[in-house]
Tab-separated table of C-alpha atoms in Angstrom:
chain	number	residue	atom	x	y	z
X	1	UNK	CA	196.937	-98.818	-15.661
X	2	UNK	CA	197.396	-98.442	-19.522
X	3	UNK	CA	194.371	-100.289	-19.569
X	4	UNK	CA	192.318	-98.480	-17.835
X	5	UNK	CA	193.037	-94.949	-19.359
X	6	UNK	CA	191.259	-96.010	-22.576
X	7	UNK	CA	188.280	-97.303	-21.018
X	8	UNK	CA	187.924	-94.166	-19.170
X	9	UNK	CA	188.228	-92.438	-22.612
X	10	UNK	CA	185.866	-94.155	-24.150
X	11	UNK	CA	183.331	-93.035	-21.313
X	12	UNK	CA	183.845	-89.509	-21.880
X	13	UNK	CA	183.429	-89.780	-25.860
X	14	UNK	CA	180.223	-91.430	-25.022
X	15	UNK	CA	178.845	-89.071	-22.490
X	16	UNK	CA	180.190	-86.052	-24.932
X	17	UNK	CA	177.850	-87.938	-28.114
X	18	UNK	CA	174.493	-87.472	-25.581
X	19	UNK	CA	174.812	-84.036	-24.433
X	20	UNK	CA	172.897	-81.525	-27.119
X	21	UNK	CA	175.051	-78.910	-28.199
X	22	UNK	CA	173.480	-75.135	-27.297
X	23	UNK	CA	172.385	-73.990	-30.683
X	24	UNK	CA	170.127	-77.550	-31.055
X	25	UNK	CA	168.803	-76.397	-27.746
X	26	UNK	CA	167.785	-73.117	-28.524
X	27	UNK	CA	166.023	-74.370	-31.791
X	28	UNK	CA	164.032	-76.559	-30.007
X	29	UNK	CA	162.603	-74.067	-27.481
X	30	UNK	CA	161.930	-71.856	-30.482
X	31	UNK	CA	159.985	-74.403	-31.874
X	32	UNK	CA	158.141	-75.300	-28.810
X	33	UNK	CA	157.205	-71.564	-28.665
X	34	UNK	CA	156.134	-71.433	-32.169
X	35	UNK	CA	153.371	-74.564	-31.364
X	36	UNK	CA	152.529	-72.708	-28.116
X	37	UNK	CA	151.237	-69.713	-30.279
X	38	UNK	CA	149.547	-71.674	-33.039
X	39	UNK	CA	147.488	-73.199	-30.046
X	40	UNK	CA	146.119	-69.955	-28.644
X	41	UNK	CA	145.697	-68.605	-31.758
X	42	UNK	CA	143.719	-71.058	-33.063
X	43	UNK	CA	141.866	-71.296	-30.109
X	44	UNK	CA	141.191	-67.455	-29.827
X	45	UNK	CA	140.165	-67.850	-33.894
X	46	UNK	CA	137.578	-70.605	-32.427
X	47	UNK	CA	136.062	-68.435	-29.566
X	48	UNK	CA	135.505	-65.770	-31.576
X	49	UNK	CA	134.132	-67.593	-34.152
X	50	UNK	CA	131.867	-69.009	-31.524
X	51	UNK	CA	130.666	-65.725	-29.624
X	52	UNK	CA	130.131	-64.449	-33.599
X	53	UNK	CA	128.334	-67.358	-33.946
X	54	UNK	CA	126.239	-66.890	-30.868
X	55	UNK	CA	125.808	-63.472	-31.007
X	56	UNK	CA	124.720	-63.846	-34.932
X	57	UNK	CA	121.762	-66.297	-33.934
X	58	UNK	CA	120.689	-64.689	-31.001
X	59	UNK	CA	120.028	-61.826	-33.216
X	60	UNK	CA	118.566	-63.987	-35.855
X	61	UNK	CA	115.999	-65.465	-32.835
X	62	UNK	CA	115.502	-61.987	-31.121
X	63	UNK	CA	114.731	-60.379	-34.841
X	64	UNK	CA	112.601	-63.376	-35.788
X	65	UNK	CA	111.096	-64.058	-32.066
X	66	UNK	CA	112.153	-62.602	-29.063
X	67	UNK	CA	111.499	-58.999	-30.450
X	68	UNK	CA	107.838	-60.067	-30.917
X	69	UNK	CA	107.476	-60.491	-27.106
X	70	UNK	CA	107.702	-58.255	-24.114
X	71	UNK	CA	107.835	-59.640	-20.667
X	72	UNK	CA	107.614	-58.427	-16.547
X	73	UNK	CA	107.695	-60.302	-13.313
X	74	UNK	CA	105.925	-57.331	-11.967
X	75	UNK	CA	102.174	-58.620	-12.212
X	76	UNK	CA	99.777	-59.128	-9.444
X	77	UNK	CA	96.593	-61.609	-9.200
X	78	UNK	CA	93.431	-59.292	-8.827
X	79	UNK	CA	89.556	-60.004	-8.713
X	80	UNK	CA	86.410	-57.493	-8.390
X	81	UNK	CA	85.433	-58.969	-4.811
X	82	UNK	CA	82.189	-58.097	-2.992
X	83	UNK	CA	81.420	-55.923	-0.436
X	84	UNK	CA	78.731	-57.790	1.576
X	85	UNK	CA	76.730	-55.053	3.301
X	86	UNK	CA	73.067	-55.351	4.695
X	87	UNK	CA	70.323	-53.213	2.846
X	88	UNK	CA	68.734	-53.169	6.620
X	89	UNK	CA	69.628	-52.877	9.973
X	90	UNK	CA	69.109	-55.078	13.215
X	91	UNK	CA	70.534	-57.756	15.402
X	92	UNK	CA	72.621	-60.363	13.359
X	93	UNK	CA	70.911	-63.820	14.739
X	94	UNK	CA	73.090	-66.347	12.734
X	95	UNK	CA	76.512	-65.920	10.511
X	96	UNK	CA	76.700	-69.228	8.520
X	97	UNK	CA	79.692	-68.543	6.821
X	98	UNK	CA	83.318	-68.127	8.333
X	99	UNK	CA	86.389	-66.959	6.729
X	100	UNK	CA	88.332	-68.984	3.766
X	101	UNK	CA	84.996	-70.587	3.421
X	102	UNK	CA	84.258	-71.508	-0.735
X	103	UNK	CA	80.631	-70.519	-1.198
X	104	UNK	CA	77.945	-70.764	-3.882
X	105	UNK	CA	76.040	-68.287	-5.318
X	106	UNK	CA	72.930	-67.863	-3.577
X	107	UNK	CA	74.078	-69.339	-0.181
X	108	UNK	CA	73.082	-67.511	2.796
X	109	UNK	CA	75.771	-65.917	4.451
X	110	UNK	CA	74.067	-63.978	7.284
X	111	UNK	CA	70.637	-63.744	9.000
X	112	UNK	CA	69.356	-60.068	10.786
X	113	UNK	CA	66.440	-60.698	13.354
X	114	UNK	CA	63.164	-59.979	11.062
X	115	UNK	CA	61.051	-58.984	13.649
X	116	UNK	CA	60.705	-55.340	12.787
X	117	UNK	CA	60.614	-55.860	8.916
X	118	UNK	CA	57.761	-58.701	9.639
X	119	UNK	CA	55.861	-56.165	11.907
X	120	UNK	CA	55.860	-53.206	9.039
X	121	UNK	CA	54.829	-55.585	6.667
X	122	UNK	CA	51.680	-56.510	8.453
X	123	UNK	CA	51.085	-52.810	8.623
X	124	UNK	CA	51.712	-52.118	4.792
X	125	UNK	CA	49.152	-54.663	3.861
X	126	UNK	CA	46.826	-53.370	6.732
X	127	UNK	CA	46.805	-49.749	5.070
X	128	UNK	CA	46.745	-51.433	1.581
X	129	UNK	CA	43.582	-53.185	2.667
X	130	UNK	CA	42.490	-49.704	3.898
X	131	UNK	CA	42.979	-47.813	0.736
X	132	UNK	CA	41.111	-50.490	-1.261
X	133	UNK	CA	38.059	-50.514	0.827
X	134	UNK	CA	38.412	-46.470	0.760
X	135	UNK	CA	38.423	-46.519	-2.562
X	136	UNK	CA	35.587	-48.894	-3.119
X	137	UNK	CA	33.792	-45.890	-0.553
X	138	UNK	CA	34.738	-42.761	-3.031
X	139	UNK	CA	32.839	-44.984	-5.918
X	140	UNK	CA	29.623	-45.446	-3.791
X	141	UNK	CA	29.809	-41.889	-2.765
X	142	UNK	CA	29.535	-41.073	-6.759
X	143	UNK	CA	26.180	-42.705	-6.854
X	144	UNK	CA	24.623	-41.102	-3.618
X	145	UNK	CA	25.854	-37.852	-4.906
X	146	UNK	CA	24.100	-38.066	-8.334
X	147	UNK	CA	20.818	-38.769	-6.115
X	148	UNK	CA	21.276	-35.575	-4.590
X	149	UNK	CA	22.000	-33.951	-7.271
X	150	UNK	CA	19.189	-35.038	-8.344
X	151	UNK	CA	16.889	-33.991	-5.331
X	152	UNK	CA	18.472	-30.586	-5.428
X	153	UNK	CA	16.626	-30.338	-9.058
X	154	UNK	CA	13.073	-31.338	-7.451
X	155	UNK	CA	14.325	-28.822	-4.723
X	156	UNK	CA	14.859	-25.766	-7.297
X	157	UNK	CA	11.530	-27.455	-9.342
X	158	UNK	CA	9.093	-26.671	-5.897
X	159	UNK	CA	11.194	-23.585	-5.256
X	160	UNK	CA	10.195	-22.536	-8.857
X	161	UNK	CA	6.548	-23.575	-7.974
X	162	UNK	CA	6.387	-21.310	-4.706
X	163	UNK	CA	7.655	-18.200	-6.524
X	164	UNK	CA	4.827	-18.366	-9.529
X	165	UNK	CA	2.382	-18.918	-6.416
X	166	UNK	CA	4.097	-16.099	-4.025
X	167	UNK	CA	3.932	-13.906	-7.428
X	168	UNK	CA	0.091	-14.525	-7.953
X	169	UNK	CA	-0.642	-14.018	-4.820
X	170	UNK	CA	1.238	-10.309	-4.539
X	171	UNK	CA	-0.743	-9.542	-7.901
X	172	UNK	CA	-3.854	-9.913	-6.312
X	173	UNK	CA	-3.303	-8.700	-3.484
X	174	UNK	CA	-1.944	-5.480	-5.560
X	175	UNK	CA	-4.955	-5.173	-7.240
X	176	UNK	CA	-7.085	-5.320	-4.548
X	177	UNK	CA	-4.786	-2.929	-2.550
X	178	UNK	CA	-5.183	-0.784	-5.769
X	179	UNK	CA	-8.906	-0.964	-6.195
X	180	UNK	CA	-9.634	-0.211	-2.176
X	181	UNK	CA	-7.381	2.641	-2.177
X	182	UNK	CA	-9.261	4.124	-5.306
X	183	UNK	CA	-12.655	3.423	-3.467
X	184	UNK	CA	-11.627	5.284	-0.361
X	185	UNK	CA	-11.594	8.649	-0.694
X	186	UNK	CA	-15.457	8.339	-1.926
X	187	UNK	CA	-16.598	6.520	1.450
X	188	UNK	CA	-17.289	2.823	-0.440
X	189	UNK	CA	-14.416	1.332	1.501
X	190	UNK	CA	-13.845	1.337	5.704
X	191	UNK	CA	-10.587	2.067	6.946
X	192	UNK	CA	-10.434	-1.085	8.003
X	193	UNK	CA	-11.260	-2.462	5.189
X	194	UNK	CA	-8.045	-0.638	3.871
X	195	UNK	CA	-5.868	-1.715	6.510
X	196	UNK	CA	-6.493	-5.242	5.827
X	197	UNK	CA	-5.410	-5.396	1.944
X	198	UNK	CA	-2.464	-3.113	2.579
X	199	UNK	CA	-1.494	-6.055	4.812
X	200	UNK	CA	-2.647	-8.350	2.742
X	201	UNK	CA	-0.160	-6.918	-0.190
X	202	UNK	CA	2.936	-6.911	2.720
X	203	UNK	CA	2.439	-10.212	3.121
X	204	UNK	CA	2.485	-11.292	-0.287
X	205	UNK	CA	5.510	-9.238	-1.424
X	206	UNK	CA	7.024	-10.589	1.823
X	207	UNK	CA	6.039	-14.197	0.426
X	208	UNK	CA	7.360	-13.629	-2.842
X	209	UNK	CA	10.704	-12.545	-1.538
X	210	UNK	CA	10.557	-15.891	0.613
X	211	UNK	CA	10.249	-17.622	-2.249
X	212	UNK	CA	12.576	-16.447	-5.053
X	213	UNK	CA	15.007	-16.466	-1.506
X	214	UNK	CA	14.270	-20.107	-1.458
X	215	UNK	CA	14.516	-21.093	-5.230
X	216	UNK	CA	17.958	-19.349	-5.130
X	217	UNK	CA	19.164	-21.417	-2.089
X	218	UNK	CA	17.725	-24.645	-4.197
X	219	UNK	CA	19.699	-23.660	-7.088
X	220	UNK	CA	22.939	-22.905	-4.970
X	221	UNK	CA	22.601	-26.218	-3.439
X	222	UNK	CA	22.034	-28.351	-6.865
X	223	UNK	CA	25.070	-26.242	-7.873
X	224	UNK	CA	26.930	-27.524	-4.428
X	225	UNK	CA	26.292	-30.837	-5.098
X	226	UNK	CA	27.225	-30.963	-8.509
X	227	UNK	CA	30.217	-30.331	-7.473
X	228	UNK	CA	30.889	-32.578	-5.044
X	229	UNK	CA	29.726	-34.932	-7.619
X	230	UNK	CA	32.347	-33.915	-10.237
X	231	UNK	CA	35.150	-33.820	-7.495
X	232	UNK	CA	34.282	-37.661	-6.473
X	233	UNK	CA	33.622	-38.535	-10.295
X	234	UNK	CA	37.402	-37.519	-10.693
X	235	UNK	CA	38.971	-39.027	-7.833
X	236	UNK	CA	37.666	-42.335	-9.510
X	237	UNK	CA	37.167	-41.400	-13.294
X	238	UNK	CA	39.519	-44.063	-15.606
X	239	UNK	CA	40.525	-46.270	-12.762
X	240	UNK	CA	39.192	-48.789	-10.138
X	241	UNK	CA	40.349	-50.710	-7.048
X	242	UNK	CA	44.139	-52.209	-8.388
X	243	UNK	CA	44.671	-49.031	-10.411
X	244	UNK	CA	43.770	-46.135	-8.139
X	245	UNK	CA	46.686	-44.211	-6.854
X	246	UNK	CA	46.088	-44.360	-3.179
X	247	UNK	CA	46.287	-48.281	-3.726
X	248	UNK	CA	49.196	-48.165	-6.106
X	249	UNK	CA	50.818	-46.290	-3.058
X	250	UNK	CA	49.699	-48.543	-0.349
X	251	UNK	CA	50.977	-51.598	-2.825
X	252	UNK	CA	54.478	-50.144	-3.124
X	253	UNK	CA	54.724	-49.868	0.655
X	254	UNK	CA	54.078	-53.805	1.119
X	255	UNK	CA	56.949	-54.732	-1.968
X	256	UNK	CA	59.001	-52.730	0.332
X	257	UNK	CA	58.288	-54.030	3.241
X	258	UNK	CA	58.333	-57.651	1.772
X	259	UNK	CA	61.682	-56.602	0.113
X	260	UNK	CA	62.874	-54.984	3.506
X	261	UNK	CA	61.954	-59.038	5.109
X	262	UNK	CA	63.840	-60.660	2.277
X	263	UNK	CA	66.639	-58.344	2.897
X	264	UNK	CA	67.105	-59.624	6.629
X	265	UNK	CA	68.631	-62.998	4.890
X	266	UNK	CA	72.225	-61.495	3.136
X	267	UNK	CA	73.294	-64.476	0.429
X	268	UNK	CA	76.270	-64.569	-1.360
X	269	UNK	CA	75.698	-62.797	-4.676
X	270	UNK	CA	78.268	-65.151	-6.676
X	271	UNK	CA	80.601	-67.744	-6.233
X	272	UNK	CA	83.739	-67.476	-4.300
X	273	UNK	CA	85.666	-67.589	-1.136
X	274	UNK	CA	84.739	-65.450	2.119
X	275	UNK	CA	87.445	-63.091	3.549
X	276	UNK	CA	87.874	-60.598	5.930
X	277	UNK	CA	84.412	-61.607	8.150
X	278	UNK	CA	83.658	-59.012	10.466
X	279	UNK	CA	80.415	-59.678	12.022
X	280	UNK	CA	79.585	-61.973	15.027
X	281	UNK	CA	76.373	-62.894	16.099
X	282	UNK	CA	74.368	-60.316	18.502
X	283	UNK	CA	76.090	-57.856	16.980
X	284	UNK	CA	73.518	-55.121	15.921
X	285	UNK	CA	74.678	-53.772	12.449
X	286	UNK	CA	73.428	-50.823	10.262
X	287	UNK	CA	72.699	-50.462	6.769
X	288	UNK	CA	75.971	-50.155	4.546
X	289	UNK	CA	78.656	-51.445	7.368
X	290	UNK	CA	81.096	-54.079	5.875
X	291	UNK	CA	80.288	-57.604	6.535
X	292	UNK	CA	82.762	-59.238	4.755
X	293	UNK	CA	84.298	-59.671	1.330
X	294	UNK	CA	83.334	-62.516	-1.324
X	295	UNK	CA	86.420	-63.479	-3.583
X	296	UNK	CA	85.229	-64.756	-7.159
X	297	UNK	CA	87.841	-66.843	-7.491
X	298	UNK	CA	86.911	-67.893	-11.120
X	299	UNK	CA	86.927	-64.722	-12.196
X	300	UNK	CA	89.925	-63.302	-11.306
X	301	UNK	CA	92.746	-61.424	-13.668
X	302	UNK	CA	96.114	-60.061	-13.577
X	303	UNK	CA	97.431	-56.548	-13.160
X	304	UNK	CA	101.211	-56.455	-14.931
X	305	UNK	CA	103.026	-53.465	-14.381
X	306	UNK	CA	105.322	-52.976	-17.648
X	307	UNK	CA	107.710	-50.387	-18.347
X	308	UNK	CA	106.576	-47.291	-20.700
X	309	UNK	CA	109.078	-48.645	-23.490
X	310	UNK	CA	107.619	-51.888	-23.030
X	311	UNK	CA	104.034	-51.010	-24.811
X	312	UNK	CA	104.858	-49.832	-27.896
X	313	UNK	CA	103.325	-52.661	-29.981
X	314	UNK	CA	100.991	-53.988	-27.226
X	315	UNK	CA	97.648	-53.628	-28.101
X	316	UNK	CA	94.094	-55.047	-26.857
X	317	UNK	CA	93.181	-58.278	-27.791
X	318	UNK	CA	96.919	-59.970	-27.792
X	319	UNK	CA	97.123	-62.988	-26.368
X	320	UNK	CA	99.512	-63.257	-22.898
X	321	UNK	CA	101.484	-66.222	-21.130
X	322	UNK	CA	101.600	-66.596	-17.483
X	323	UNK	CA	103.073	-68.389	-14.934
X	324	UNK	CA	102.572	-68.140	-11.226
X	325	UNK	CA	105.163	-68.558	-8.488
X	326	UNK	CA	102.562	-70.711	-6.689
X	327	UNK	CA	102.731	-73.629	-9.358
X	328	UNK	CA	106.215	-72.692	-11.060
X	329	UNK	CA	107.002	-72.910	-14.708
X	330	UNK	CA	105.270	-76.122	-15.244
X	331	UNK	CA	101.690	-74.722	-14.568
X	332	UNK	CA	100.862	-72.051	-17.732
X	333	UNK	CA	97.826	-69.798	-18.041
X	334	UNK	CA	96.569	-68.274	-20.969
X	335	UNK	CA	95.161	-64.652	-21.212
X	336	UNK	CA	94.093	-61.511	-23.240
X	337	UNK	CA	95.303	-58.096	-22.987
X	338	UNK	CA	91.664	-56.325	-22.011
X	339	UNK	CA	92.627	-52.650	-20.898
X	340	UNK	CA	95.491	-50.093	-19.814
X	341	UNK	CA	94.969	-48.232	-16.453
X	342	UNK	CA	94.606	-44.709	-16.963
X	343	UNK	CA	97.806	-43.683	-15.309
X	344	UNK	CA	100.874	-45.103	-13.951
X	345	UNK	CA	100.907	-46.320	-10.127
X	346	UNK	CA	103.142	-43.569	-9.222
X	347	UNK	CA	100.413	-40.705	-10.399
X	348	UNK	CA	97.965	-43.024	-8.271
X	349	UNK	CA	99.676	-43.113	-5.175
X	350	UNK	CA	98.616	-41.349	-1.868
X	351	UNK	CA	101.504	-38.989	-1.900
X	352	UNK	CA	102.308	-38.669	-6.189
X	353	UNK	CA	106.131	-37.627	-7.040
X	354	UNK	CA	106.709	-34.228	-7.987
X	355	UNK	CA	109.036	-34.061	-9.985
X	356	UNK	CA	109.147	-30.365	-10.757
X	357	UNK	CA	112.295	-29.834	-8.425
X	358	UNK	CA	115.751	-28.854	-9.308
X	359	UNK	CA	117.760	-32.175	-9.048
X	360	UNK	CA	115.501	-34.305	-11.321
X	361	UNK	CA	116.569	-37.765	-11.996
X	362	UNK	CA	114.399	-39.284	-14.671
X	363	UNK	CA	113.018	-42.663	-13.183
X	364	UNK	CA	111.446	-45.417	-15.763
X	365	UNK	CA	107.264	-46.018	-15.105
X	366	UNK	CA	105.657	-48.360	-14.898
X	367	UNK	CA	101.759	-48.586	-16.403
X	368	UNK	CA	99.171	-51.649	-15.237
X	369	UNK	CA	98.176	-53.655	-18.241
X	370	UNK	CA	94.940	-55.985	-17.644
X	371	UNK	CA	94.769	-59.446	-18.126
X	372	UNK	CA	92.125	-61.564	-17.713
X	373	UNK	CA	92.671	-64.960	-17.575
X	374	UNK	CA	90.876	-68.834	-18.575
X	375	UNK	CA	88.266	-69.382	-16.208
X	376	UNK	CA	89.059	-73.305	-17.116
X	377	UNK	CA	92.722	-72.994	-16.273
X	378	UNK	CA	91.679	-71.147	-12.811
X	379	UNK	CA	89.611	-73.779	-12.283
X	380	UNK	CA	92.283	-76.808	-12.439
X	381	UNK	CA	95.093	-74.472	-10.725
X	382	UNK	CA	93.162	-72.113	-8.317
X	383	UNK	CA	94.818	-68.827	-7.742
X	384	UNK	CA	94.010	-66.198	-4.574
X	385	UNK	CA	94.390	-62.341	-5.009
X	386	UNK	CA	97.926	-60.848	-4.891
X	387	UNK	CA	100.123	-63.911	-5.764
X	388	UNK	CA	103.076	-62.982	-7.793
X	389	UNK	CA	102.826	-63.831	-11.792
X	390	UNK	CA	105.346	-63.676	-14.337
X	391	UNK	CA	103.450	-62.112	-17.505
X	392	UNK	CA	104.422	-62.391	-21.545
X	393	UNK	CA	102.855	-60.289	-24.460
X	394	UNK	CA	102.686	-61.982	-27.812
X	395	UNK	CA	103.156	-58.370	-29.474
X	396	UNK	CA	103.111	-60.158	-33.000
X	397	UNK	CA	99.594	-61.031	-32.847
X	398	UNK	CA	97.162	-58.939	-34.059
């Protein structure tokens, strides 16, 4: 038993050596503490100096770059299609086209029965054939006019000739009228003798009459036909048979009825894609009705829509990056700023916003900016009308 009391002892010195006493305790936690602190602070010290450092070249690249570019997802793929439209009407006897068709300039897209237009033209170049020989008429009248202008002068040349005669013969037959009735009263002449010459002198004066009657008719006549003469002499004076109007009329008729038989054949006036075909064959169409549309697919450009604060700096001319949601980021285009619309979409819609009402809330427009776009890079990446396009404006470049 003695024995065993200083063993037992000797345990609890032991155990009493290992057990920290509460103020070494404390200190420690203290210090643990302290190092806790020194961790977060130095980390908060590094994140700021991080975001400052972020934040202090961002600015440096949005001063030096970004600010130099302005950018919209709101952009459109449009084109300048054709509206195919016949310049005459009929029967359509063949559509060779059908839609989402590529086409070349020059193909022939539909074909109206020609009948008619082949009919008129036979008729134009019947009445052109008629106004030539006409006219080739009005110059041969010219010549037998002159001749009777001409026979109207040996007309009024006889007349002339009848009235000296008629006048020499009433100047006898005064004098003799004269010379009787002086004789008379003395016995010399009969009465019957008397009677005759005073018939005799009628006669004469009634001849002379007759005769300046006549060389006035012969002079009206020469005058007639001298004008007839001058009228037919201008109808053909300074022209002949391609330059006379009635043939320069009849000629027009035939270019349009020739034009009017070329028209029957509609071809596609560029290249492209057909959309929106509307006409079947038999169908009987009229001048000016919509066919269909042609889609010039290498000639197509973008409409992006960028906000009013946006355009400051953008000016004609700058060059613009594109991408299309068709191809993704990997496919670029290249393009020029060629226009701004001349109002914003809202002032263009069918119903415009009025905005002159008592609770106004200011709202941010938008204005359409024109691209146009590499015909080369449509080429290797077609594009159709309306796909989606993210647009960016070089605003730096002059």
């Amino acid at each position: 038993m003695a024995d065993a009391e200083p063993a037992i002892h000797s345990a609890r010195s032991d155990s009493d050596r290992k057990t920290p006493a509460p103020a070494a305790a404390a200190a420690t936690v203290d210090a643990d503490e302290g190092s806790r602190k020194s961790l977060r602070k130095r980390l908060m010290l590094g994140i700021g100096g991080l975001v400052l450092v972020t934040s202090l070249g961002y600015g440096g690249y949005y001063a030096a770059v970004g600010s130099h570019y302005v950018s919209t997802d709101n952009a459109y793929v449009g084109a300048d299609s054709a509206s195919i439209t016949p310049m005459t009407g009929g029967q359509v006897l063949r559509v060779a086209v059908s839609d989402t068709q590529a086409v070349k300039k020059g193909d022939v897209l539909v074909q109206i029965d020609d009948s008619d237009a082949r009919i008129a033209l036979a008729q134009a170049e019947a009445d052109l054939a008629r106004a030539t020989r006409q006219f080739g008429q009005t110059a041969a009248t010219s010549d037998a006019l002159a001749a009777q202008v001409q026979a109207r002068e040996a007309d009024i040349a006889r007349a002339r000739a009848q009235v000296i005669a008629a006048q020499a013969d009433f100047e006898k037959s005064r004098i003799d009228l004269a010379r009787r009735q002086k004789l008379a009263p003395n016995g010399a002449v009969s009465g019957e003798e008397l009677t005759s010459a005073t018939n005799a002198f009628q006669a004469a004066r009634a001849n002379l009459e007759l005769a300046k009657a006549g060389l006035a008719q012969a002079t009206s006549t020469r005058v007639a036909a001298s004008g007839q003469l001058a009228a037919n002499e201008a109808l053909v004076r300074g022209t002949n048979a391609n330059t006379a109007p009635e043939v320069l009329a009849a000629r027009a008729k035939v270019e349009q009825a020739k034009l009017d038989l070329a028209r029957t054949v509609i071809r596609a006036p560029f290249d492209g894609v057909v959309t929106r075909r509307a006409v079947q064959v038999g169908q009987r169409v009229a001048p000016g009705a919509q066919l269909m549309l042609i889609v010039p697919l290498n000639q197509l450009y973008v409409d992006a829509n960028f906000k009013e604060g946006q355009l400051t700096r953008v000016k004609v001319g700058q060059p613009v990056t594109l991408t299309s949601d068709l191809y993704g980021s990997g496919v670029e285009y290249h393009g020029r700023v060629v226009g701004f619309s001349g109002g914003t979409g809202s002032s263009f819609a069918l119903i415009p916003a009025q905005n002159a009402t008592g609770n106004w809330i200011k709202v941010v427009q938008r204005l359409p900016v024109r691209v146009a776009l590499d015909p080369k890079e449509l080429q290797a990446h077609p594009l159709r009308v309306g796909l989606s396009m993210d647009a960016e404006i070089d605003t730096s470049a002059k």
